[in-house]
Short mmCIF file of C-alpha atoms in Angstrom, two decimals:
data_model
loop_
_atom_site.label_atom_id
_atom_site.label_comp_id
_atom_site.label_asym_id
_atom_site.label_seq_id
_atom_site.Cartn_x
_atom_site.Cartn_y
_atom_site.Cartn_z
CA UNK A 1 20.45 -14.04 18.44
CA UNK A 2 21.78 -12.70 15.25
CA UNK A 3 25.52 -10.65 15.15
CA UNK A 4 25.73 -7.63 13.78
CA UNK A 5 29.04 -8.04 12.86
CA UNK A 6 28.24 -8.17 9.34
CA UNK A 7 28.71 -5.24 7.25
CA UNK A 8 26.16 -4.44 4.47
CA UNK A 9 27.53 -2.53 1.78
CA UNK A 10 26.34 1.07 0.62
CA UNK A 11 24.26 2.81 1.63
CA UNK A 12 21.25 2.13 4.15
CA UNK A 13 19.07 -0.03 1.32
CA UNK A 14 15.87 2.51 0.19
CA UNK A 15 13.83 -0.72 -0.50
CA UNK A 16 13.36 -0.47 3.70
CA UNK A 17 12.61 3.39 3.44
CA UNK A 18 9.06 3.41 2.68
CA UNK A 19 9.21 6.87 4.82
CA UNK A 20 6.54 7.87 7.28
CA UNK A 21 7.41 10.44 9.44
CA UNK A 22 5.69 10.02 12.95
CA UNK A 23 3.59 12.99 14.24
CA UNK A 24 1.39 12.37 16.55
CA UNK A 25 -2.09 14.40 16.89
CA UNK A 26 -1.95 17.27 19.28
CA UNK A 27 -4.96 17.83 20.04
CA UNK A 28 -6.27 14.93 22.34
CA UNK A 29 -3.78 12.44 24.85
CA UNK A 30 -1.53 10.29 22.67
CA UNK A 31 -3.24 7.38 21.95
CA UNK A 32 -2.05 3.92 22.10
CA UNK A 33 -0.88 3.67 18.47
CA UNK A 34 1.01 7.26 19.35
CA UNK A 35 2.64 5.64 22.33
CA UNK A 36 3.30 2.48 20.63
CA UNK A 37 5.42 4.28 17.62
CA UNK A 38 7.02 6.52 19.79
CA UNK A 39 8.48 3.64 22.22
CA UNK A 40 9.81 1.63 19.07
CA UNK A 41 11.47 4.54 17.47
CA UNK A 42 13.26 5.58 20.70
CA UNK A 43 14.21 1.82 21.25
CA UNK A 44 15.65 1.85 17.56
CA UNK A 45 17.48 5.09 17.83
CA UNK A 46 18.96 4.03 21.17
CA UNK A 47 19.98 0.69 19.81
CA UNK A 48 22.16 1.77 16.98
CA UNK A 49 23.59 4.50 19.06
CA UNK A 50 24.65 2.42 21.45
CA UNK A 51 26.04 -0.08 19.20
CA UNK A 52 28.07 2.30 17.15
CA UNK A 53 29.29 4.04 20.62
CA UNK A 54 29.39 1.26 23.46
CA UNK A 55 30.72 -1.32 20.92
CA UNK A 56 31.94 -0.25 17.68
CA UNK A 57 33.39 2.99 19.54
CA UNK A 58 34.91 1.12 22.24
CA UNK A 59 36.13 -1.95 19.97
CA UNK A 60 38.49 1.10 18.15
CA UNK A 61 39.41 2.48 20.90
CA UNK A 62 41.14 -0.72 21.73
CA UNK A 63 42.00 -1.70 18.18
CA UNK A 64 40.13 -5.37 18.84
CA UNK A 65 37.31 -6.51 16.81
CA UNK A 66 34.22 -5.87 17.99
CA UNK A 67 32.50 -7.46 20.94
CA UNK A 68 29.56 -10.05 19.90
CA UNK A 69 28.53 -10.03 23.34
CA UNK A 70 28.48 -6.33 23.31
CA UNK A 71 26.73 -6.33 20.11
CA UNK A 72 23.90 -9.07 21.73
CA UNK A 73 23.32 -6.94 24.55
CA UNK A 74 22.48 -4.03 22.66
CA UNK A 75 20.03 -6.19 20.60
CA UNK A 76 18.04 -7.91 23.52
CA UNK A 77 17.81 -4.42 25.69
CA UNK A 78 16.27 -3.08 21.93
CA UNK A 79 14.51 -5.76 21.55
CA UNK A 80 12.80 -5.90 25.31
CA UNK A 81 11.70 -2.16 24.51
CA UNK A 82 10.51 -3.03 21.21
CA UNK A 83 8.13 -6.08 23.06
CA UNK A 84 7.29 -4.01 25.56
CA UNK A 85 5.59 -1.38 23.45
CA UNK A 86 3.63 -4.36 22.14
CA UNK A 87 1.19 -4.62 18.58
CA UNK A 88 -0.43 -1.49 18.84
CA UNK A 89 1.52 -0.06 15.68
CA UNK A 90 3.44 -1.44 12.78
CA UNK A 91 6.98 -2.69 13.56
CA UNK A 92 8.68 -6.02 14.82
CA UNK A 93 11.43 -6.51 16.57
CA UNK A 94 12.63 -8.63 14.17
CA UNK A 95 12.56 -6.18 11.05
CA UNK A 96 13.97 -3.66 13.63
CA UNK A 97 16.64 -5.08 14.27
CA UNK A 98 17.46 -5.51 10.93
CA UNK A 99 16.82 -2.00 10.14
CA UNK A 100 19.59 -0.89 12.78
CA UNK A 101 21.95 -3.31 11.34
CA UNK A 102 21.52 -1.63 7.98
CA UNK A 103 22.37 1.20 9.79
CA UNK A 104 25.13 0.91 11.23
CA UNK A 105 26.52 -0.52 8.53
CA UNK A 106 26.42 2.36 6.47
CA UNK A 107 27.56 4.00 8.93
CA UNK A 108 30.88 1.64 8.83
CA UNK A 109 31.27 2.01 4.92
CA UNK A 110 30.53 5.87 5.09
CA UNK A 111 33.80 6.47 7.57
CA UNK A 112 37.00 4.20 7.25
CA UNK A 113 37.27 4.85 11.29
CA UNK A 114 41.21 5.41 9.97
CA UNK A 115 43.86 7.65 12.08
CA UNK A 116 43.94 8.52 15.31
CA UNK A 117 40.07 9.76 15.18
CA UNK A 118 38.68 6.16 14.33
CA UNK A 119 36.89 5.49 18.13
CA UNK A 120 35.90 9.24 18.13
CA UNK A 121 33.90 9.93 14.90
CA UNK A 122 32.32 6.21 15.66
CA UNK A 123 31.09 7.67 18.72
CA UNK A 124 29.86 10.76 17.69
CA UNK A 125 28.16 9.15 14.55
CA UNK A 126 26.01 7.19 17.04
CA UNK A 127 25.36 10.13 19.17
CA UNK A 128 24.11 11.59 15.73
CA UNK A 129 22.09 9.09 15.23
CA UNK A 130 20.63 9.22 19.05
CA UNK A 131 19.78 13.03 18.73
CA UNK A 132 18.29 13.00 14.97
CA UNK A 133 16.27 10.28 16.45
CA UNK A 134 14.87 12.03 19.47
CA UNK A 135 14.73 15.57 17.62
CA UNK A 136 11.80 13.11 15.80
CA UNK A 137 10.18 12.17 18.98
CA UNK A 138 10.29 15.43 20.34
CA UNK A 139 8.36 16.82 17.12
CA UNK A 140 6.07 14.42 17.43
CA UNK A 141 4.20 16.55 19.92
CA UNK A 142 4.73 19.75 18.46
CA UNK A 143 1.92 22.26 17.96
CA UNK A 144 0.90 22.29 14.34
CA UNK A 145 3.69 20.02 13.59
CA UNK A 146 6.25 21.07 11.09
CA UNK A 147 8.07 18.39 8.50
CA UNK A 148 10.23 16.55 11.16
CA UNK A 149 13.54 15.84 9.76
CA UNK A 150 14.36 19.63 7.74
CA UNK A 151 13.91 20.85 11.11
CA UNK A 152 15.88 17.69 12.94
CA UNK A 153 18.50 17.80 9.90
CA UNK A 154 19.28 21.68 10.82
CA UNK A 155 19.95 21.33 14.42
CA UNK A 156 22.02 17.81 14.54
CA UNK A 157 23.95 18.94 11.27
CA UNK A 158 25.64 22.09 13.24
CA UNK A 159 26.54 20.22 15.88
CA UNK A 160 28.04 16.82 13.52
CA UNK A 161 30.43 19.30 11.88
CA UNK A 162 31.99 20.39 15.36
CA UNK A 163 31.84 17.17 16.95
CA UNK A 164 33.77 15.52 13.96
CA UNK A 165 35.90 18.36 14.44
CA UNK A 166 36.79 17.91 17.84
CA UNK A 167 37.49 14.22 17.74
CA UNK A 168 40.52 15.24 15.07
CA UNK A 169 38.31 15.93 11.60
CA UNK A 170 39.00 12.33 10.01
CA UNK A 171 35.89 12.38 8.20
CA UNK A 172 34.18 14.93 6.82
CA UNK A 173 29.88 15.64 7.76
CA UNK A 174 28.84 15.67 4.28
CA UNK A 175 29.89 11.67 4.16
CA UNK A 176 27.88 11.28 6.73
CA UNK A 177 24.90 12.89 6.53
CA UNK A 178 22.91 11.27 4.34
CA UNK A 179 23.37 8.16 5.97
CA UNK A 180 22.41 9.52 9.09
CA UNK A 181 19.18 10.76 7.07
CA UNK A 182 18.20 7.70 5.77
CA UNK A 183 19.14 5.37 8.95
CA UNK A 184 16.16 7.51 10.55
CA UNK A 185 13.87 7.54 7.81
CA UNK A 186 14.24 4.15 7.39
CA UNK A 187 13.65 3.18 11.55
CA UNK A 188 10.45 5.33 11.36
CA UNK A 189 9.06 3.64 8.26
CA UNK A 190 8.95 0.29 10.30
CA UNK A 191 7.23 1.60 12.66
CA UNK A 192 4.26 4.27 11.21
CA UNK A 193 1.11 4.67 9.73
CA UNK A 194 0.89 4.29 6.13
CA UNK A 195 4.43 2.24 4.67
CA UNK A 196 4.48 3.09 0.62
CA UNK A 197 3.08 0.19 -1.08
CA UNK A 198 4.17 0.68 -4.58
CA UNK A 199 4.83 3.05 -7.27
CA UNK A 200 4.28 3.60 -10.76
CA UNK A 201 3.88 5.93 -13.90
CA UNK A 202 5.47 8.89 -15.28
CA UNK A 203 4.62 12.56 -13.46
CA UNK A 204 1.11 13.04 -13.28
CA UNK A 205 -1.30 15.56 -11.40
CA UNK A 206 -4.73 13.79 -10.80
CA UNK A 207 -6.08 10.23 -9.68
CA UNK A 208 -8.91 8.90 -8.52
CA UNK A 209 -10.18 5.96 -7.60
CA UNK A 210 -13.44 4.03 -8.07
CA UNK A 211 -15.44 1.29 -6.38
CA UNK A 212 -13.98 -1.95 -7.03
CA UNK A 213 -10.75 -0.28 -6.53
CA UNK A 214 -9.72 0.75 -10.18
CA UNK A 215 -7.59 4.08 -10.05
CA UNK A 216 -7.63 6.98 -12.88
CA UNK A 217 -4.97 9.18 -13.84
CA UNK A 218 -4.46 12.50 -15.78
CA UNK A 219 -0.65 13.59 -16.41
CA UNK A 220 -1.70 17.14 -18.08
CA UNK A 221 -1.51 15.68 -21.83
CA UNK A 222 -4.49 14.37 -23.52
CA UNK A 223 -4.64 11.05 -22.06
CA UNK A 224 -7.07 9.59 -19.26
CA UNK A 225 -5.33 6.63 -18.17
CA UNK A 226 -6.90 3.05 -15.86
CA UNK A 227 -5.02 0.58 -14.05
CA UNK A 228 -5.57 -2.05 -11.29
CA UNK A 229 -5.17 -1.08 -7.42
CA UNK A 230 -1.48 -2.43 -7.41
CA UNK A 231 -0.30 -0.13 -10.76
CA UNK A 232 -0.94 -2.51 -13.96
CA UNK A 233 -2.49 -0.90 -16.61
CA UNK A 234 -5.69 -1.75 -17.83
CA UNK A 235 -6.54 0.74 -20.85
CA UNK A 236 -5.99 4.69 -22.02
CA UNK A 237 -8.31 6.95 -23.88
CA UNK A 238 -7.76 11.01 -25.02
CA UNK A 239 -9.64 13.73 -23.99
CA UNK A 240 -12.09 14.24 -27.43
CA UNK A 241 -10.82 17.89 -27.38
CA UNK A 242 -7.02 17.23 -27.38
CA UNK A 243 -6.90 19.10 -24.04
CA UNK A 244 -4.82 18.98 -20.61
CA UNK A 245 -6.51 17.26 -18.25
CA UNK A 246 -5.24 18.51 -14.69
CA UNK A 247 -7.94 16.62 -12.36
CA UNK A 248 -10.42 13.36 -12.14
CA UNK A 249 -13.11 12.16 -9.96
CA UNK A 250 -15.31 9.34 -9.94
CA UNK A 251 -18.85 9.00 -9.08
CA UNK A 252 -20.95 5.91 -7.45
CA UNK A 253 -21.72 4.40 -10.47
CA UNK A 254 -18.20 4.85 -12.11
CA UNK A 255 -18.08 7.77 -14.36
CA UNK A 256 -15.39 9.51 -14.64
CA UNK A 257 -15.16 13.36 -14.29
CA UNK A 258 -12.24 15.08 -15.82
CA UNK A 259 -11.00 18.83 -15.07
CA UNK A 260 -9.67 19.90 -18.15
CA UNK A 261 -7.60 23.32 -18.32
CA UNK A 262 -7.28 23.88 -21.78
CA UNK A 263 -10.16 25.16 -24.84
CA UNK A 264 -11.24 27.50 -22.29
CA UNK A 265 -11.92 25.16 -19.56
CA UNK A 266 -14.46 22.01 -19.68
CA UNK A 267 -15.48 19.45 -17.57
CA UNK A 268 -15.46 16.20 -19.80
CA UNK A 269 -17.66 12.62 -18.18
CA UNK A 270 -16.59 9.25 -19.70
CA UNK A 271 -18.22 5.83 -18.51
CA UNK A 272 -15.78 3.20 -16.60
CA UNK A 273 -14.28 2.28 -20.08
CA UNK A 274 -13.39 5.50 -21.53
CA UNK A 275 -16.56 6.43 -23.72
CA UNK A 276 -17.52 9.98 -23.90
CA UNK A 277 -21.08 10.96 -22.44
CA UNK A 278 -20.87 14.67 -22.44
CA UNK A 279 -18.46 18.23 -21.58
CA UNK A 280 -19.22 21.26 -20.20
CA UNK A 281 -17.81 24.54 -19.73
CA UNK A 282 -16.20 25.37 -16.30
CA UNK A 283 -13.44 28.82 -16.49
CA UNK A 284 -9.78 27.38 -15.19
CA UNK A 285 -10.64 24.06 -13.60
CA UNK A 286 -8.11 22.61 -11.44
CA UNK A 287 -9.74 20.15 -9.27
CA UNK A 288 -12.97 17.90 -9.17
CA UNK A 289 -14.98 15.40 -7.16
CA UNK A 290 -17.98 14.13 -6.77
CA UNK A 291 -20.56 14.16 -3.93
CA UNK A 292 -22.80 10.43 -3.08
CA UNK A 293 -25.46 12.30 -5.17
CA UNK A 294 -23.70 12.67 -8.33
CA UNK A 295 -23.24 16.32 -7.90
CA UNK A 296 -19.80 17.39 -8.97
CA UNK A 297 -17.39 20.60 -7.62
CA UNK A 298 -14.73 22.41 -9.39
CA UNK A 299 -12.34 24.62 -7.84
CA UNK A 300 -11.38 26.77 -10.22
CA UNK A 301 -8.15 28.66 -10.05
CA UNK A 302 -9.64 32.38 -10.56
CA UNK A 303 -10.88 31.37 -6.64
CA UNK A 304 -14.57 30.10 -7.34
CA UNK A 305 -16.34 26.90 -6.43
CA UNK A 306 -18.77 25.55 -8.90
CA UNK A 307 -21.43 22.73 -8.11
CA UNK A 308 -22.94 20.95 -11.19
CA UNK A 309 -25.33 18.25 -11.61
CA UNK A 310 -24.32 14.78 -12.91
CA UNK A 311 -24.86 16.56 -16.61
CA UNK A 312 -23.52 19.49 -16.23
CA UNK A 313 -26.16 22.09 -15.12
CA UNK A 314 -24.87 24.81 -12.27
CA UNK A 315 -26.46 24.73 -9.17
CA UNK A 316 -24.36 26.95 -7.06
CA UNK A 317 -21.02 28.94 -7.28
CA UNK A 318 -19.48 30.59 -4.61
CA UNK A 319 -15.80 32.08 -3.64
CA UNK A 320 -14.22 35.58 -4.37
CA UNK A 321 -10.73 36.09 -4.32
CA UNK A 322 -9.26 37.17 -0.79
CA UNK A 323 -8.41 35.87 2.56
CA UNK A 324 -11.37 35.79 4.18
CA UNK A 325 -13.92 33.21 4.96
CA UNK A 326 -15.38 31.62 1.59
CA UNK A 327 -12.68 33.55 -0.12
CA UNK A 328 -9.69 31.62 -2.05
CA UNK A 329 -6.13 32.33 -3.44
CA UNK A 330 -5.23 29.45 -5.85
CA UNK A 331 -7.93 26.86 -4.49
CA UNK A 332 -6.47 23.91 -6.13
CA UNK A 333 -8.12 20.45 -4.89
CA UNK A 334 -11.57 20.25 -3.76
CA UNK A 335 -13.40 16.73 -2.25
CA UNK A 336 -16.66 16.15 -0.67
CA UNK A 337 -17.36 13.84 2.17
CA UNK A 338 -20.48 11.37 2.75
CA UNK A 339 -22.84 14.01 4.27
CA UNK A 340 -21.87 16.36 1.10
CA UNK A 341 -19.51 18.55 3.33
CA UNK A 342 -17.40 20.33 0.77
CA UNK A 343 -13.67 20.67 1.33
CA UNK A 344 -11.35 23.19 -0.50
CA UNK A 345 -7.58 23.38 -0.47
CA UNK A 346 -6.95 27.09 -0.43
CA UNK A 347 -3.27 27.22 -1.59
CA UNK A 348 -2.27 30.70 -1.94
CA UNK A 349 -4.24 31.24 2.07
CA UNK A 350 -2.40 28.00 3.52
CA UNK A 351 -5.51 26.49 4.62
CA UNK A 352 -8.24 24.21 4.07
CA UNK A 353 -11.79 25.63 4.02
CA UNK A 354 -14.93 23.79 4.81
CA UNK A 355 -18.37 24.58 3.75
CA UNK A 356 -21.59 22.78 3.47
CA UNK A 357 -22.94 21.09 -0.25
CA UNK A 358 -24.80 24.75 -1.01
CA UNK A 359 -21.56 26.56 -0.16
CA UNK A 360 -22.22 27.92 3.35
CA UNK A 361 -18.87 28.57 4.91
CA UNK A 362 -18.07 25.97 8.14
CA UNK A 363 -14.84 26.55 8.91
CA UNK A 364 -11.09 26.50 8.44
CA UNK A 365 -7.70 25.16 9.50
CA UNK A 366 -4.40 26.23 8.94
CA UNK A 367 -1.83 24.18 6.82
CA UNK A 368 0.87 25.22 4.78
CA UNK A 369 1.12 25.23 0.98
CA UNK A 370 -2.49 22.51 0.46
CA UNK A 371 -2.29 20.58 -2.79
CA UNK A 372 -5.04 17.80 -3.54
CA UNK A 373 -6.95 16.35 -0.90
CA UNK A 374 -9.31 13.61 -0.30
CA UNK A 375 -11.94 12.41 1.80
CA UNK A 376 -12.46 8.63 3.40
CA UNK A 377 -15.49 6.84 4.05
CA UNK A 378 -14.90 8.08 7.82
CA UNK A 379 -14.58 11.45 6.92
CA UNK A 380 -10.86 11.80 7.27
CA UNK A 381 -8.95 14.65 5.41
CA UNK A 382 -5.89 13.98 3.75
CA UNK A 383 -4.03 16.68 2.11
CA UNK A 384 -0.96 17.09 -0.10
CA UNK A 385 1.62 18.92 1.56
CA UNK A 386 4.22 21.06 -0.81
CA UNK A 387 5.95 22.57 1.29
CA UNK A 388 7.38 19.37 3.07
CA UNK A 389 6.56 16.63 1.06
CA UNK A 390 4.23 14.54 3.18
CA UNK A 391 0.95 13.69 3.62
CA UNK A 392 -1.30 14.85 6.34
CA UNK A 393 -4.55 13.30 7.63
CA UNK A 394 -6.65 15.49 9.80
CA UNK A 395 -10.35 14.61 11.17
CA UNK A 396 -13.86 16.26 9.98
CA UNK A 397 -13.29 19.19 11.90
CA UNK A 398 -9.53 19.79 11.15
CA UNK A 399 -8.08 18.21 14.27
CA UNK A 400 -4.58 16.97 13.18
CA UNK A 401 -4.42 13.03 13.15
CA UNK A 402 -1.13 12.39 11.56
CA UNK A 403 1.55 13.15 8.89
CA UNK A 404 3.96 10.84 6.62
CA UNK A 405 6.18 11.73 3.92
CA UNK A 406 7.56 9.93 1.33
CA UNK A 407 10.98 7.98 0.60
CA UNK A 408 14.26 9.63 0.46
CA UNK A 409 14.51 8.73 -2.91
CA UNK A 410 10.76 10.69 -3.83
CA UNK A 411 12.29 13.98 -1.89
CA UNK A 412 10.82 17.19 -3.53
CA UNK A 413 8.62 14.95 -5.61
CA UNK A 414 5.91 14.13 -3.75
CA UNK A 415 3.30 16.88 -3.57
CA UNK A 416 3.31 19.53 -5.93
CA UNK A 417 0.50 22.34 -5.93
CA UNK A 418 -1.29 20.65 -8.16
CA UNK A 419 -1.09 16.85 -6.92
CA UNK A 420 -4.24 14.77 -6.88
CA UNK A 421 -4.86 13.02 -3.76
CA UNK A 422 -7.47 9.71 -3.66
CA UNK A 423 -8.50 7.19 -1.24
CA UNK A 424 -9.94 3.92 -1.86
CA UNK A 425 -12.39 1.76 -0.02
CA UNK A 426 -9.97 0.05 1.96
CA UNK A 427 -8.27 3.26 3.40
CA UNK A 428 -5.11 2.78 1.27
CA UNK A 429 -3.89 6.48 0.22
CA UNK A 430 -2.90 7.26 -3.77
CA UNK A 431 -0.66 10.34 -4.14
CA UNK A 432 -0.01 12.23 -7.69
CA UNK A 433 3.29 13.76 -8.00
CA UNK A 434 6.22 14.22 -10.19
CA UNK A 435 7.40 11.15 -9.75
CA UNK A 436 3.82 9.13 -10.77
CA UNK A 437 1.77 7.35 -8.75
CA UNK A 438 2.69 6.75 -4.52
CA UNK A 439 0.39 3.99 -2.61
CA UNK A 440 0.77 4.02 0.68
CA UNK A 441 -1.04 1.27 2.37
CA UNK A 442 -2.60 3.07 4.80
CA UNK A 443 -5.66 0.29 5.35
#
């Protein structure tokens, strides 16, 4: 059994942070995945506290070195817990342990443990790390859940600053903090849904994916760009009018649809390869997808859905701008599911709205501050979230299913109003943002 006597320098490595944070649906009995996560993130926030308070804390106390024997204890009760959840989610013991070692040793190169407070802030940096840890697993039955670790951050840092206080004020919070942050973020990224797979590009607002897996981007200038699943770039063409395009869908047989928001607003189709085929007008477009017939939606931002045929000729229209059923405020991403169920993020309402292919409304769900959303061959929702930088996956009826967020070092980044949301074949999850291109491997 490895020591974990070994101090790693700097901060808790982001490379491990590939951030989800863990909610868990509310409206059915946790299922075994939900138990599964919830077990192993307990285990790993009770192993590091107990390693920074039973044996780092202690070992201070007494001015020795640290215990090994202490330090292996801690490991094989984590460890047992870990086992004991078993394979139903992501997350071995193994890389565990690891992560907690990371951990703590931040922790250790964050405070000097010097003066006559050295045993006491170890302790209470553990405890920290205890209670941001099951603040998380509390939240991850909330109601509606809210973005775990603002809320988790706001409680745990009032009570850091007094604890450190009382224990004689050696170190101050703010040096500790963000290593408390990212020692969580980084033990729930082990162990959830969807760990980021890779990232790439520039800030863009659209992307879509086709097929055999290819995904599209728009950025807002006049380029349309293609690349492989994993990020390398395969080719880039301009939008014949010099415009901004804002969104991009792909049908079945790999056309590309592109919202553009300049010259008035257009819709602009290009085969696989970039070639033009035609444009047509559309007022404001924002976002656009495609239905299995070829049929293609535009949410436009003056809070009006438009349904085209695979040239261009209107079908439908519907929307008004309000708050009530089948009316929008800022509808800015709009997909379509296999039975042609059209869904609309209503921005400005904090909702998503759900009608039929003609435009009949369905329903609605509450969410705050939608961005782009997407549909999987299930009929799983996911939606950007703003607000709180994650992304959330709800069923066909707008049951929550689970959230994630994004890295610590993508904070703020992630899911601007206008972010384009896609999903590929294989379930993996492509996110638009300010910082480019997020896969999460969500398959």
């Amino acid at each position: 059994m490895r020591s974990r006597t070994k101090r790693h320098p700097g901060l808790l490595p982001l490379s491990l942070a590939a951030v989800l944070l863990l909610v868990t649906t509310v409206h059915a009995a946790a299922t075994p995945v939900q138990k599964c996560e919830k077990a192993k993130l307990k285990a790993a926030g009770k192993s590091t506290a107990r390693t920074m308070v039973g044996c780092w804390g202690k070992a201070k106390a007494k001015g020795l070195p640290v215990s090994p024997t202490c330090l292996s204890n801690v490991q094989a009760r984590e460890d047992a817990a870990i086992n004991e959840a078993g394979g139903a989610c992501l997350g071995t013991a193994s890389a565990i342990d690891t992560a907690v070692d990371n951990c703590v040793g931040a922790l250790l190169d964050a405070d000097p443990f010097t003066g006559n407070c050295g045993a006491g802030s170890a302790k209470v940096e553990g405890k920290a790390v205890g209670r941001l840890v099951s603040c998380t697993v509390r939240y991850q039955a909330a109601p509606n859940p809210p973005s775990l670790f603002p809320v988790c951050d706001t409680t745990i840092d009032g009570w850091l600053g007094g604890a450190l206080g009382g224990v004689g004020g050696c170190v101050a919070p703010a040096a500790v903090l963000p290593v408390l942050d990212s020692c969580t973020r980084s033990l729930a990224s082990l162990i959830g849904v969807c760990p980021l797979a890779t990232t790439w590009g520039t800030p863009d607002q659209g992307v879509a994916v086709d097929a055999n897996g290819n995904v599209f981007v728009v950025d807002g200038s006049v380029s349309i760009q293609k690349f492989d699943n994993g990020g390398t770039f395969i080719s880039m063409w301009s939008s014949p009018s010099n415009g901004s395009p804002v969104g991009v869908a792909v049908d079945a047989n790999g056309n590309v649809f592109v919202a553009d928001a300049d010259n008035d607003g257009h819709i602009q189709e290009f085969d696989n390869g970039g070639t033009f085929i035609t444009a047509w007008e559309a007022p404001d477009p924002v976002g656009v997808a495609v239905d299995p017939s070829g049929n293609v939606f535009v949410a436009e931002l003056d809070g009006r859905i438009q349904k085209f045929d695979n040239s261009g000729t209107l079908i439908a229209a519907w929307g008004t701008p309000g708050n009530g059923p089948g009316q929008f405020n800022l509808p800015v991403g709009v997909a379509v599911d296999a039975s042609g169920n059209v869904f609309v993020a209503d921005t400005g309402n904090d909702r998503i709205q759900k009608f039929d292919d003609g435009g009949t409304f369905v329903s609605a769900w509450g969410t705050p501050s939608p961005g782009g959303l997407a549909v999987d061959a299930s009929g799983n929702v996911f939606v950007a979230d703003e607000l709180d930088d994650r992304i959330q996956k709800f069923d066909n009826s707008g049951a929550f299913i689970t959230a994630w967020g994004v890295p610590q070092s993508f904070a703020g980044s992630c899911c601007p109003a206008r972010s384009g949301v896609a999903v590929d074949a294989s379930g993996n999850v492509f996110v638009a943002g300010d910082s480019g291109i997020l896969k999460f491997a969500c398959s």
